Short mmCIF file of C-alpha atoms (C1' of nucleotides) in Angstrom, two decimals:
data_model
loop_
_atom_site.label_atom_id
_atom_site.label_comp_id
_atom_site.label_asym_id
_atom_site.label_seq_id
_atom_site.Cartn_x
_atom_site.Cartn_y
_atom_site.Cartn_z
CA MET A 1 155.82 -56.30 81.53
CA PRO A 2 154.42 -54.33 84.34
CA VAL A 3 151.23 -53.99 82.80
CA ASP A 4 150.64 -57.58 82.18
CA LEU A 5 152.55 -58.84 85.33
CA PRO A 6 151.70 -56.67 88.28
CA PRO A 7 154.45 -57.03 90.91
CA HIS A 8 152.14 -58.35 93.75
CA THR A 9 151.85 -61.53 95.02
CA ASP A 10 149.90 -63.77 92.52
CA ALA A 11 146.41 -62.86 93.22
CA ASP A 12 144.37 -66.01 93.14
CA GLY A 13 141.99 -67.80 95.26
CA PRO A 14 142.23 -68.23 99.20
CA ALA A 15 145.64 -67.75 100.74
CA LEU A 16 147.87 -70.81 100.10
CA PRO A 17 150.03 -71.74 102.94
CA ALA A 18 153.70 -70.95 102.10
CA GLY A 19 152.33 -68.74 99.31
CA PRO A 20 154.42 -67.72 96.17
CA ALA A 21 155.64 -65.00 98.34
CA PHE A 22 156.22 -61.85 96.14
CA SER A 23 158.55 -61.03 92.98
CA PRO A 24 159.83 -57.57 92.55
CA LEU A 25 159.81 -56.25 89.10
CA TYR A 26 163.46 -56.15 88.75
CA GLN A 27 163.48 -59.77 89.65
CA GLN A 28 161.15 -60.49 86.62
CA ILE A 29 163.42 -58.54 84.44
CA LYS A 30 166.58 -60.34 85.78
CA ALA A 31 164.66 -63.56 84.93
CA LEU A 32 164.04 -62.30 81.30
CA LEU A 33 167.60 -61.22 80.92
CA LEU A 34 168.86 -64.71 82.13
CA LYS A 35 166.57 -66.28 79.52
CA SER A 36 168.12 -64.26 76.73
CA LEU A 37 171.49 -65.11 77.97
CA GLN A 38 170.75 -68.77 78.34
CA GLY A 39 169.04 -68.77 74.86
CA GLY A 40 172.23 -67.27 73.32
CA GLU A 41 170.79 -63.99 72.25
CA TRP A 42 174.01 -62.31 73.46
CA LYS A 43 177.07 -64.27 73.20
CA PRO A 44 180.05 -64.21 75.72
CA GLY A 45 182.14 -61.19 75.19
CA GLU A 46 179.28 -59.26 73.36
CA ALA A 47 177.44 -56.12 74.65
CA ILE A 48 174.10 -56.32 75.68
CA PRO A 49 171.53 -53.64 74.74
CA SER A 50 171.93 -50.33 76.67
CA GLU A 51 169.92 -49.79 79.87
CA LEU A 52 167.71 -47.27 78.25
CA GLU A 53 166.96 -49.67 75.21
CA LEU A 54 166.12 -52.53 77.77
CA ALA A 55 163.68 -50.09 79.83
CA GLY A 56 161.94 -49.48 76.62
CA ARG A 57 161.78 -52.83 75.55
CA PHE A 58 160.16 -54.20 78.96
CA LYS A 59 158.38 -50.97 79.54
CA VAL A 60 159.89 -50.16 82.86
CA SER A 61 162.10 -47.26 84.12
CA GLN A 62 165.88 -47.35 83.63
CA GLY A 63 166.42 -47.70 87.47
CA THR A 64 164.57 -51.19 87.42
CA VAL A 65 166.73 -52.42 84.59
CA ARG A 66 169.75 -51.19 86.46
CA LYS A 67 168.96 -53.09 89.56
CA ALA A 68 168.36 -56.31 87.44
CA ILE A 69 171.79 -55.81 85.88
CA ASP A 70 173.52 -54.89 89.05
CA GLU A 71 172.60 -58.25 90.36
CA LEU A 72 173.90 -60.06 87.21
CA ALA A 73 176.91 -58.35 87.47
CA THR A 74 177.60 -59.00 91.18
CA GLU A 75 176.98 -62.73 90.20
CA ASN A 76 179.67 -62.29 87.46
CA LEU A 77 177.28 -63.17 84.52
CA LEU A 78 177.55 -59.62 83.24
CA VAL A 79 180.37 -56.98 83.17
CA ARG A 80 179.70 -53.16 83.25
CA ARG A 81 182.16 -50.76 81.69
CA GLN A 82 181.28 -47.22 81.98
CA GLY A 83 180.95 -45.41 78.75
CA LYS A 84 181.12 -48.50 76.71
CA GLY A 85 178.40 -50.69 77.81
CA THR A 86 177.46 -53.79 79.54
CA PHE A 87 179.05 -57.09 78.18
CA VAL A 88 178.31 -61.00 78.66
CA ALA A 89 180.94 -62.23 81.01
CA THR A 90 183.44 -64.72 79.36
CA HIS A 91 186.43 -66.80 80.26
CA ALA A 92 188.00 -66.26 76.83
CA GLU A 93 189.71 -62.94 77.91
CA GLU A 94 190.49 -63.14 81.31
CA GLN A 95 193.81 -61.51 80.95
CA ILE A 96 195.00 -61.58 84.32
CA GLN A 97 194.29 -64.91 85.77
CA TYR A 98 192.08 -67.85 85.20
CA ARG A 99 188.84 -67.11 86.99
CA PHE A 100 188.29 -70.36 88.66
CA LEU A 101 191.77 -71.21 89.55
CA ARG A 102 192.68 -70.31 93.10
CA LEU A 103 196.16 -71.55 93.14
CA ALA A 104 198.96 -69.11 93.92
CA PRO A 105 202.62 -69.68 93.96
CA ASP A 106 204.43 -68.90 97.36
CA GLU A 107 206.66 -66.38 95.51
CA GLY A 108 206.51 -64.45 92.29
CA PRO A 109 203.59 -63.20 90.29
CA SER A 110 200.79 -65.41 89.66
CA THR A 111 201.30 -65.95 86.02
CA GLY A 112 199.53 -68.35 83.70
CA MET A 113 200.78 -72.05 83.90
CA GLU A 114 202.03 -74.34 81.23
CA ARG A 115 199.41 -76.94 80.13
CA HIS A 116 200.30 -80.77 78.99
CA PHE A 117 197.41 -82.88 77.87
CA LEU A 118 197.79 -86.34 78.46
CA ASP A 119 194.73 -87.95 76.90
CA CYS A 120 191.19 -87.50 76.14
CA ARG A 121 189.08 -90.53 76.08
CA ARG A 122 185.43 -91.29 75.59
CA MET A 123 183.75 -93.89 77.97
CA ARG A 124 180.82 -94.85 79.70
CA ALA A 125 180.65 -92.54 82.61
CA PRO A 126 181.43 -94.21 86.09
CA ALA A 127 178.34 -94.25 88.42
CA ASP A 128 179.77 -91.39 90.74
CA VAL A 129 180.69 -89.18 87.74
CA ALA A 130 177.22 -89.98 86.10
CA ARG A 131 175.35 -88.89 89.32
CA ALA A 132 177.23 -85.67 89.84
CA LEU A 133 176.74 -84.76 86.14
CA ALA A 134 173.01 -86.04 85.94
CA LEU A 135 173.71 -88.23 83.11
CA LYS A 136 171.30 -91.18 82.15
CA ALA A 137 172.45 -94.57 83.14
CA GLY A 138 175.27 -95.73 80.59
CA GLU A 139 175.50 -92.28 79.00
CA GLN A 140 178.86 -91.45 77.52
CA ALA A 141 181.49 -89.20 78.92
CA LEU A 142 184.74 -87.66 78.09
CA LEU A 143 187.61 -88.04 80.53
CA VAL A 144 190.52 -85.48 79.78
CA ARG A 145 193.54 -85.61 81.78
CA ARG A 146 196.42 -83.02 81.84
CA THR A 147 198.94 -81.44 84.14
CA LEU A 148 199.85 -77.93 84.70
CA TRP A 149 203.35 -76.87 85.13
CA ARG A 150 205.31 -73.85 86.51
CA ASN A 151 209.04 -73.42 86.46
CA GLN A 152 209.61 -76.68 84.52
CA ALA A 153 207.86 -78.47 87.40
CA PRO A 154 204.37 -80.25 87.39
CA VAL A 155 202.05 -78.67 90.09
CA VAL A 156 198.55 -79.92 89.08
CA LEU A 157 196.96 -83.17 87.81
CA ASP A 158 193.48 -82.79 86.61
CA GLU A 159 190.94 -85.43 85.75
CA ILE A 160 188.21 -83.53 83.82
CA TRP A 161 184.77 -85.19 83.21
CA LEU A 162 182.42 -83.88 80.54
CA PRO A 163 179.15 -85.04 79.13
CA ALA A 164 180.11 -86.30 75.58
CA ALA A 165 176.92 -85.23 74.11
CA LEU A 166 177.78 -81.53 74.56
CA PHE A 167 181.53 -81.89 73.67
CA LYS A 168 181.47 -83.78 70.34
CA GLY A 169 184.75 -83.74 68.57
CA LEU A 170 186.81 -82.59 71.51
CA THR A 171 190.34 -84.11 71.43
CA ALA A 172 193.58 -83.64 73.31
CA ASP A 173 195.05 -82.11 70.03
CA ARG A 174 192.26 -79.42 70.03
CA LEU A 175 192.87 -78.75 73.54
CA ALA A 176 196.52 -78.41 73.08
CA GLN A 177 196.12 -76.09 70.18
CA TYR A 178 194.01 -73.51 71.94
CA ALA A 179 195.61 -70.81 73.62
CA GLY A 180 193.87 -69.55 76.73
CA PRO A 181 191.66 -70.87 79.39
CA MET A 182 190.00 -74.21 78.73
CA TYR A 183 186.40 -72.60 79.49
CA GLY A 184 187.21 -70.10 76.74
CA LEU A 185 187.37 -72.84 74.25
CA PHE A 186 184.17 -74.43 75.77
CA GLU A 187 182.32 -71.22 75.32
CA THR A 188 183.55 -70.49 71.67
CA GLU A 189 183.74 -73.96 70.12
CA PHE A 190 180.86 -75.90 72.11
CA ASP A 191 178.69 -73.04 73.46
CA VAL A 192 179.00 -74.12 76.95
CA ARG A 193 179.42 -71.46 79.48
CA MET A 194 180.63 -71.99 83.14
CA ILE A 195 178.77 -69.74 85.39
CA ARG A 196 179.42 -71.15 88.89
CA ALA A 197 181.03 -73.94 90.63
CA GLU A 198 181.33 -75.72 93.92
CA GLU A 199 184.55 -77.16 95.25
CA LYS A 200 185.17 -79.89 97.86
CA ILE A 201 188.79 -79.87 99.18
CA ARG A 202 190.60 -82.57 101.08
CA ALA A 203 194.02 -83.71 101.64
CA VAL A 204 194.98 -87.00 100.41
CA ALA A 205 198.10 -89.10 99.78
CA ALA A 206 199.67 -89.35 96.26
CA ASP A 207 199.12 -92.98 94.74
CA ALA A 208 202.03 -94.47 92.62
CA ALA A 209 200.63 -93.03 89.25
CA THR A 210 199.89 -89.61 90.52
CA ALA A 211 203.34 -89.41 92.24
CA GLU A 212 205.21 -90.08 89.04
CA LEU A 213 203.19 -87.66 87.24
CA LEU A 214 203.74 -84.99 89.67
CA GLN A 215 207.24 -86.01 90.55
CA VAL A 216 206.73 -86.36 94.19
CA ALA A 217 207.35 -89.33 96.51
CA GLN A 218 204.53 -91.81 96.77
CA GLY A 219 202.22 -91.07 99.82
CA SER A 220 203.16 -87.24 99.70
CA PRO A 221 200.19 -85.11 100.85
CA LEU A 222 198.37 -83.56 97.95
CA LEU A 223 195.53 -81.26 97.92
CA SER A 224 192.56 -82.76 96.38
CA VAL A 225 190.09 -80.12 94.82
CA GLU A 226 186.86 -81.70 93.32
CA ARG A 227 184.98 -79.13 91.38
CA LEU A 228 181.40 -79.34 89.91
CA SER A 229 180.90 -76.66 87.46
CA HIS A 230 177.51 -75.50 86.10
CA THR A 231 175.88 -73.51 83.41
CA TYR A 232 172.84 -71.63 83.26
CA GLY A 233 169.85 -73.05 85.32
CA ASP A 234 172.20 -74.85 87.59
CA LYS A 235 172.97 -77.44 85.06
CA PRO A 236 176.05 -79.41 86.05
CA VAL A 237 178.39 -79.78 83.10
CA GLU A 238 181.81 -80.49 84.38
CA LEU A 239 183.36 -82.63 87.16
CA ARG A 240 186.90 -81.86 87.66
CA ARG A 241 189.05 -83.77 90.07
CA GLY A 242 192.47 -82.03 90.64
CA LEU A 243 195.36 -83.08 92.75
CA TYR A 244 197.61 -79.93 93.63
CA ASN A 245 201.27 -80.17 94.90
CA THR A 246 201.25 -77.50 97.54
CA ILE A 247 204.98 -77.61 98.30
CA SER A 248 205.34 -74.17 96.68
CA HIS A 249 201.76 -73.30 96.03
CA TYR A 250 198.82 -72.72 97.88
CA TYR A 251 194.95 -72.45 97.49
CA ARG A 252 193.75 -68.99 98.48
CA ASN A 253 190.45 -68.14 99.85
CA GLU A 254 188.74 -64.94 101.05
CA LEU A 255 186.11 -65.09 103.87
CA SER A 256 183.72 -62.32 104.93
CA MET B 1 178.14 -33.47 103.77
CA PRO B 2 177.37 -32.57 100.16
CA VAL B 3 177.67 -28.91 100.86
CA ASP B 4 181.31 -29.13 102.37
CA LEU B 5 182.50 -31.99 100.34
CA PRO B 6 181.53 -31.83 96.52
CA PRO B 7 181.58 -35.08 94.97
CA HIS B 8 183.83 -34.00 92.18
CA THR B 9 187.35 -34.92 91.64
CA ASP B 10 189.65 -32.79 94.05
CA ALA B 11 189.95 -29.52 92.24
CA ASP B 12 193.40 -28.60 92.76
CA GLY B 13 196.43 -27.63 90.28
CA PRO B 14 197.36 -29.05 87.12
CA ALA B 15 196.05 -32.63 86.43
CA LEU B 16 198.25 -35.11 88.45
CA PRO B 17 198.97 -38.39 86.75
CA ALA B 18 197.08 -41.15 88.26
CA GLY B 19 195.09 -38.45 90.24
CA PRO B 20 192.75 -38.94 93.21
CA ALA B 21 190.04 -40.17 90.73
CA PHE B 22 186.48 -39.31 91.99
CA SER B 23 184.54 -40.24 95.04
CA PRO B 24 180.71 -40.52 94.87
CA LEU B 25 178.87 -39.20 97.53
CA TYR B 26 177.56 -42.66 98.67
CA GLN B 27 181.22 -43.81 99.11
CA GLN B 28 181.81 -40.89 101.45
CA ILE B 29 178.72 -41.89 103.47
CA LYS B 30 180.01 -45.53 103.43
CA ALA B 31 183.25 -44.22 104.89
CA LEU B 32 181.51 -42.26 107.53
CA LEU B 33 179.34 -45.16 108.62
CA LEU B 34 182.46 -47.42 108.69
CA LYS B 35 184.17 -44.70 110.96
CA SER B 36 181.10 -44.99 113.30
CA LEU B 37 181.34 -48.87 113.26
CA GLN B 38 184.90 -48.71 113.94
CA GLY B 39 184.47 -46.40 116.82
CA GLY B 40 181.85 -48.26 118.59
CA GLU B 41 179.15 -46.05 118.09
CA TRP B 42 176.81 -48.90 117.33
CA LYS B 43 178.01 -52.41 118.80
CA PRO B 44 177.44 -55.82 117.03
CA GLY B 45 173.84 -56.97 117.16
CA GLU B 46 172.46 -53.40 117.70
CA ALA B 47 170.33 -51.66 115.22
CA ILE B 48 171.77 -48.44 113.51
CA PRO B 49 169.62 -45.33 112.93
CA SER B 50 167.03 -45.77 110.27
CA GLU B 51 167.86 -44.85 106.51
CA LEU B 52 165.77 -41.63 106.91
CA GLU B 53 167.43 -40.50 110.10
CA LEU B 54 170.76 -40.86 108.53
CA ALA B 55 169.78 -39.28 105.44
CA GLY B 56 168.90 -36.16 107.64
CA ARG B 57 171.97 -36.32 109.66
CA PHE B 58 174.28 -36.35 106.42
CA LYS B 59 172.11 -34.13 104.55
CA VAL B 60 171.61 -36.44 101.63
CA SER B 61 168.77 -38.24 100.02
CA GLN B 62 167.70 -41.68 101.34
CA GLY B 63 168.69 -43.38 98.15
CA THR B 64 172.13 -42.18 98.65
CA VAL B 65 172.37 -43.62 102.25
CA ARG B 66 170.71 -46.78 100.88
CA LYS B 67 173.38 -47.38 98.37
CA ALA B 68 176.00 -46.92 100.94
CA ILE B 69 174.16 -49.47 103.39
CA ASP B 70 173.86 -51.71 100.53
CA GLU B 71 177.70 -52.03 100.02
CA LEU B 72 178.14 -52.56 103.69
CA ALA B 73 175.52 -55.25 103.76
CA THR B 74 176.90 -57.11 100.98
CA GLU B 75 180.48 -56.93 102.69
CA ASN B 76 178.54 -58.58 105.77
CA LEU B 77 179.25 -55.63 108.02
CA LEU B 78 175.71 -54.81 108.21
CA VAL B 79 172.38 -56.95 108.19
CA ARG B 80 169.03 -55.67 106.69
CA ARG B 81 165.78 -56.96 108.16
CA GLN B 82 162.82 -55.71 106.43
CA GLY B 83 160.36 -53.95 108.94
CA LYS B 84 162.80 -54.03 111.75
CA GLY B 85 165.81 -52.12 110.79
CA THR B 86 169.52 -52.48 109.86
CA PHE B 87 171.82 -54.27 112.38
CA VAL B 88 175.42 -54.45 112.92
CA ALA B 89 176.72 -57.83 111.98
CA THR B 90 177.53 -60.11 114.73
CA HIS B 91 179.59 -63.50 115.24
CA ALA B 92 177.60 -64.04 118.48
CA GLU B 93 174.25 -65.14 117.15
CA GLU B 94 175.17 -67.09 114.21
CA GLN B 95 172.49 -69.68 114.94
CA ILE B 96 173.05 -71.95 112.03
CA GLN B 97 176.90 -72.20 111.38
CA TYR B 98 179.94 -70.53 112.39
CA ARG B 99 180.59 -67.82 109.67
CA PHE B 100 184.00 -68.53 108.84
CA LEU B 101 184.23 -72.30 109.20
CA ARG B 102 184.10 -73.88 105.78
CA LEU B 103 184.19 -77.43 106.89
CA ALA B 104 181.59 -79.76 106.30
CA PRO B 105 180.92 -83.45 107.16
CA ASP B 106 180.65 -85.93 104.31
CA GLU B 107 177.22 -87.17 105.69
CA GLY B 108 174.67 -85.77 108.37
CA PRO B 109 173.92 -82.11 108.89
CA SER B 110 176.61 -79.44 109.60
CA THR B 111 175.90 -79.26 113.32
CA GLY B 112 178.00 -77.33 115.76
CA MET B 113 181.22 -79.20 116.84
CA GLU B 114 182.59 -79.90 120.33
CA ARG B 115 185.49 -77.87 121.56
CA HIS B 116 188.25 -79.00 123.82
CA PHE B 117 190.85 -76.28 124.79
CA LEU B 118 194.39 -77.64 125.17
CA ASP B 119 195.98 -74.40 126.62
CA CYS B 120 196.33 -70.65 126.42
CA ARG B 121 199.90 -69.46 126.70
CA ARG B 122 201.46 -65.97 126.58
CA MET B 123 204.78 -65.75 125.03
CA ARG B 124 206.92 -63.68 122.67
CA ALA B 125 205.53 -63.82 119.23
CA PRO B 126 207.81 -65.94 116.87
CA ALA B 127 209.06 -64.00 113.94
CA ASP B 128 206.60 -65.09 111.38
CA VAL B 129 203.66 -64.44 113.60
CA ALA B 130 204.85 -61.01 114.53
CA ARG B 131 205.20 -60.36 110.86
CA ALA B 132 201.60 -61.48 110.14
CA LEU B 133 200.08 -59.65 113.01
CA ALA B 134 202.05 -56.54 112.42
CA LEU B 135 203.65 -56.77 116.04
CA LYS B 136 206.41 -54.89 117.21
CA ALA B 137 209.56 -56.87 117.69
CA GLY B 138 209.38 -58.88 120.81
CA GLU B 139 205.74 -57.87 121.54
CA GLN B 140 203.80 -60.49 123.45
CA ALA B 141 201.25 -62.62 121.82
CA LEU B 142 198.75 -65.25 123.09
CA LEU B 143 198.68 -68.93 121.75
CA VAL B 144 195.56 -70.79 122.27
CA ARG B 145 195.37 -74.52 121.15
CA ARG B 146 192.18 -76.41 120.79
CA THR B 147 190.74 -79.39 119.02
CA LEU B 148 187.00 -79.63 117.53
CA TRP B 149 185.41 -82.86 117.62
CA ARG B 150 182.36 -84.64 115.95
CA ASN B 151 180.99 -87.79 116.86
CA GLN B 152 183.48 -88.48 119.72
CA ALA B 153 186.45 -88.07 117.16
CA PRO B 154 188.98 -85.24 116.87
CA VAL B 155 188.70 -83.43 113.42
CA VAL B 156 190.45 -80.10 113.86
CA LEU B 157 193.39 -78.73 115.58
CA ASP B 158 193.81 -75.33 115.72
CA GLU B 159 196.68 -72.85 116.79
CA ILE B 160 195.41 -69.52 117.31
CA TRP B 161 197.69 -66.56 117.81
CA LEU B 162 196.41 -63.33 119.20
CA PRO B 163 198.05 -59.75 120.10
CA ALA B 164 198.28 -60.24 124.01
CA ALA B 165 197.59 -56.50 124.18
CA LEU B 166 194.13 -56.83 122.72
CA PHE B 167 193.19 -59.83 124.66
CA LYS B 168 194.24 -59.23 128.34
CA GLY B 169 192.55 -61.73 130.76
CA LEU B 170 192.02 -64.33 128.03
CA THR B 171 192.46 -67.83 129.51
CA ALA B 172 191.62 -71.61 128.57
CA ASP B 173 189.02 -71.55 131.21
CA ARG B 174 187.14 -68.56 130.07
CA LEU B 175 187.08 -69.77 126.37
CA ALA B 176 185.83 -73.31 127.59
CA GLN B 177 182.94 -71.52 129.62
CA TYR B 178 181.66 -69.29 126.79
CA ALA B 179 179.03 -71.18 124.61
CA GLY B 180 178.94 -70.20 121.12
CA PRO B 181 181.60 -69.13 118.46
CA MET B 182 184.79 -67.98 119.74
CA TYR B 183 184.64 -64.98 117.67
CA GLY B 184 181.42 -63.92 119.51
CA LEU B 185 183.56 -63.84 122.72
CA PHE B 186 185.84 -61.80 121.13
CA GLU B 187 183.32 -59.30 120.12
CA THR B 188 181.53 -59.21 123.66
CA GLU B 189 184.46 -59.43 126.04
CA PHE B 190 187.22 -57.72 124.13
CA ASP B 191 185.63 -55.60 121.83
CA VAL B 192 187.49 -56.99 118.73
CA ARG B 193 185.31 -57.69 115.52
CA MET B 194 186.30 -60.12 112.85
CA ILE B 195 185.27 -58.48 109.59
CA ARG B 196 187.19 -60.26 106.75
CA ALA B 197 189.83 -63.03 106.71
CA GLU B 198 192.09 -64.67 103.97
CA GLU B 199 192.91 -68.45 103.92
CA LYS B 200 195.97 -70.16 102.51
CA ILE B 201 195.27 -73.84 102.25
CA ARG B 202 197.74 -76.81 101.64
CA ALA B 203 198.02 -80.40 102.10
CA VAL B 204 200.66 -81.53 104.77
CA ALA B 205 201.57 -84.56 106.51
CA ALA B 206 200.89 -85.10 110.18
CA ASP B 207 203.83 -84.83 112.57
CA ALA B 208 203.95 -87.12 115.52
CA ALA B 209 202.25 -84.66 118.19
CA THR B 210 199.58 -83.74 115.71
CA ALA B 211 198.78 -87.35 114.72
CA GLU B 212 198.28 -88.20 118.38
CA LEU B 213 196.01 -85.29 119.07
CA LEU B 214 193.89 -86.15 115.96
CA GLN B 215 194.29 -89.75 116.26
CA VAL B 216 195.52 -90.57 112.90
CA ALA B 217 198.63 -92.22 111.80
CA GLN B 218 201.87 -90.14 111.67
CA GLY B 219 202.37 -88.91 108.06
CA SER B 220 198.58 -88.87 107.40
CA PRO B 221 197.58 -86.27 104.84
CA LEU B 222 195.96 -83.29 106.55
CA LEU B 223 194.64 -80.16 105.38
CA SER B 224 196.52 -77.09 106.61
CA VAL B 225 194.41 -73.93 106.64
CA GLU B 226 196.33 -70.70 107.54
CA ARG B 227 193.76 -67.89 108.19
CA LEU B 228 194.63 -64.27 108.72
CA SER B 229 191.59 -62.24 110.36
CA HIS B 230 191.24 -58.70 109.96
CA THR B 231 188.88 -55.85 111.96
CA TYR B 232 187.96 -52.66 110.59
CA GLY B 233 190.83 -50.85 108.53
CA ASP B 234 192.11 -54.14 107.51
CA LYS B 235 194.14 -54.41 110.75
CA PRO B 236 195.15 -58.07 111.19
CA VAL B 237 194.21 -59.33 114.70
CA GLU B 238 194.35 -63.07 114.50
CA LEU B 239 196.61 -65.79 112.92
CA ARG B 240 195.04 -69.17 112.94
CA ARG B 241 196.76 -72.30 111.79
CA GLY B 242 194.23 -75.13 111.55
CA LEU B 243 194.90 -78.90 110.68
CA TYR B 244 191.81 -80.57 109.33
CA ASN B 245 191.30 -84.34 109.05
CA THR B 246 189.62 -84.74 105.91
CA ILE B 247 188.84 -88.22 105.98
CA SER B 248 185.06 -87.75 106.75
CA HIS B 249 184.88 -83.90 106.09
CA TYR B 250 185.69 -81.52 103.53
CA TYR B 251 186.16 -77.97 102.89
CA ARG B 252 183.64 -76.32 100.73
CA ASN B 253 184.07 -73.36 98.45
CA GLU B 254 181.89 -71.54 95.93
CA LEU B 255 183.36 -70.03 92.81
CA SER B 256 181.66 -67.58 90.60
"C1'" DT C 1 179.40 -34.46 70.18
"C1'" DA C 2 176.80 -38.56 71.05
"C1'" DG C 3 176.11 -42.55 73.76
"C1'" DT C 4 176.93 -45.31 77.63
"C1'" DG C 5 176.89 -46.34 82.39
"C1'" DG C 6 177.18 -44.00 87.26
"C1'" DT C 7 175.15 -40.78 90.71
"C1'" DC C 8 171.87 -38.26 92.98
"C1'" DT C 9 167.29 -36.55 94.10
"C1'" DA C 10 162.18 -36.46 95.47
"C1'" DG C 11 158.33 -38.65 96.14
"C1'" DA C 12 154.89 -42.44 95.96
"C1'" DC C 13 153.76 -46.61 97.44
"C1'" DC C 14 154.46 -51.82 98.99
"C1'" DA C 15 155.71 -55.47 102.28
"C1'" DC C 16 156.94 -56.56 106.96
"C1'" DA C 17 157.22 -56.45 112.13
"C1'" DC C 18 155.65 -54.99 116.20
"C1'" DA C 19 152.78 -52.90 119.57
"C1'" DG D 1 148.84 -47.65 113.00
"C1'" DT D 2 153.36 -46.52 112.97
"C1'" DG D 3 157.91 -47.12 111.49
"C1'" DT D 4 161.17 -49.83 109.01
"C1'" DG D 5 163.37 -51.43 104.84
"C1'" DG D 6 162.01 -52.59 99.86
"C1'" DT D 7 160.56 -51.14 95.18
"C1'" DC D 8 159.61 -48.01 91.20
"C1'" DT D 9 159.57 -44.02 88.83
"C1'" DA D 10 161.24 -39.85 86.21
"C1'" DG D 11 164.40 -36.60 85.72
"C1'" DA D 12 168.84 -34.12 85.97
"C1'" DC D 13 173.34 -34.13 85.89
"C1'" DC D 14 178.34 -36.40 85.92
"C1'" DA D 15 182.06 -39.43 84.05
"C1'" DC D 16 184.03 -42.22 80.65
"C1'" DT D 17 184.70 -43.86 75.75
"C1'" DA D 18 184.64 -43.26 71.05
"C1'" DC D 19 184.19 -40.80 66.90
#
DNA sequence: TAGTGGTCTAGACCACACA
DNA sequence: GTGTGGTCTAGACCACTAC
């Protein structure tokens, strides 16, 4: 690539205002790797080619490939394992903890929670959901509802909105049968990889229906967690509205 | 340093189980830089010596210093500025936004908020506060209470607990006079730098006193944000209990 | 023993800020 | 122009994993 694509600012005509800046070689390599990931050349959990091989393929030094991979690794798209190789990140084998779940119990270990699926319906996406998921007007969406339990008590009620076009054949049964994180099933069965998400968190009062499902009094304060998840290319593919009972759990966050 | 401190695993006796592992040179350099930061050799906002100079001082290559600085920069302890130098991170000149405040308004720009200080009292630390701040039994603490306002309405009520020994002379007046982030004042006036924090978030119901201060109905759901902030060496130096009215604001978070 | 990622070096050159 | 961080290279060697 360095032969065809000099790392300098695009040499062309008189200087444009707010020009194209400057793209380091390793950023170009990173973009190429990203394209391969997006194109499915390497699947989640698989190893990508070795640094030396990639360096040969792209005609750059190993150090340059390294820097590209470094950035993808800090973004959690790749995982390096010394002596073994570099692997595509996956939600399907997060042994310890669900990667995106920030809920921790006040006491005891942060073990997995029991999942109960309530229903999985196909319907026209409401306006706000359609907007968040960038669906065309009237496009179909799936609504999955489920609860998460710990110690025989419900803690979380999730409403999960998905573009129906991407998840053909998804049913509550299929969800219930799959062991492991939901995002793992999305990867292996529907080829949808969750890369990044934004959450908006508020405190709300439980309505009657929610109160019953979470076994709390109506009006009880609940944590409302609205998550918008994205795949490659920052494409939104899931809108998840969670209500958490934070009597014996809390949402943890790190600031730096 | 590489002369006196070979980067190999500590050569000593028969292999211990779970041995001391192995410390790369750049990690040792990083530790030395950290010590200088902690010791106040370079103050927040100041430039540290150039990479070349540090390389000379430590007798390592520029690349090794670079990697050490890289890590400190991604941890937000240092800030690199091309062409100018590398600077010690500071809360005192965060022009855009308070670094640790994750509260955003539903609409409009995330501008600064108006601060009203209610009081600043010195007292014996309650047991839970003492435990969190690692204070000795009966050691004195400061309790600062304040509200944050936007658009002539109160949004946040903070209870801020500080070790009295570190903040001699802190008063509500002094806080009110200082323009800019509170952590900026802590840096310049008390030489306490906030590096990292953990937050535990829950939904709670407003009690009578809180309801009045935040101008909401008693029992209204509020976001409870308990923040434990640390300086160098992971020493806890602030326990902050915030209650946020999330009617027109939300707590934002990024997952990856 | 071979292959992979991880560390370290030395040197050349580029982009940016500032005087 | 000088000094700073940023990029890129080529090569040596180390640590970990697997066979």
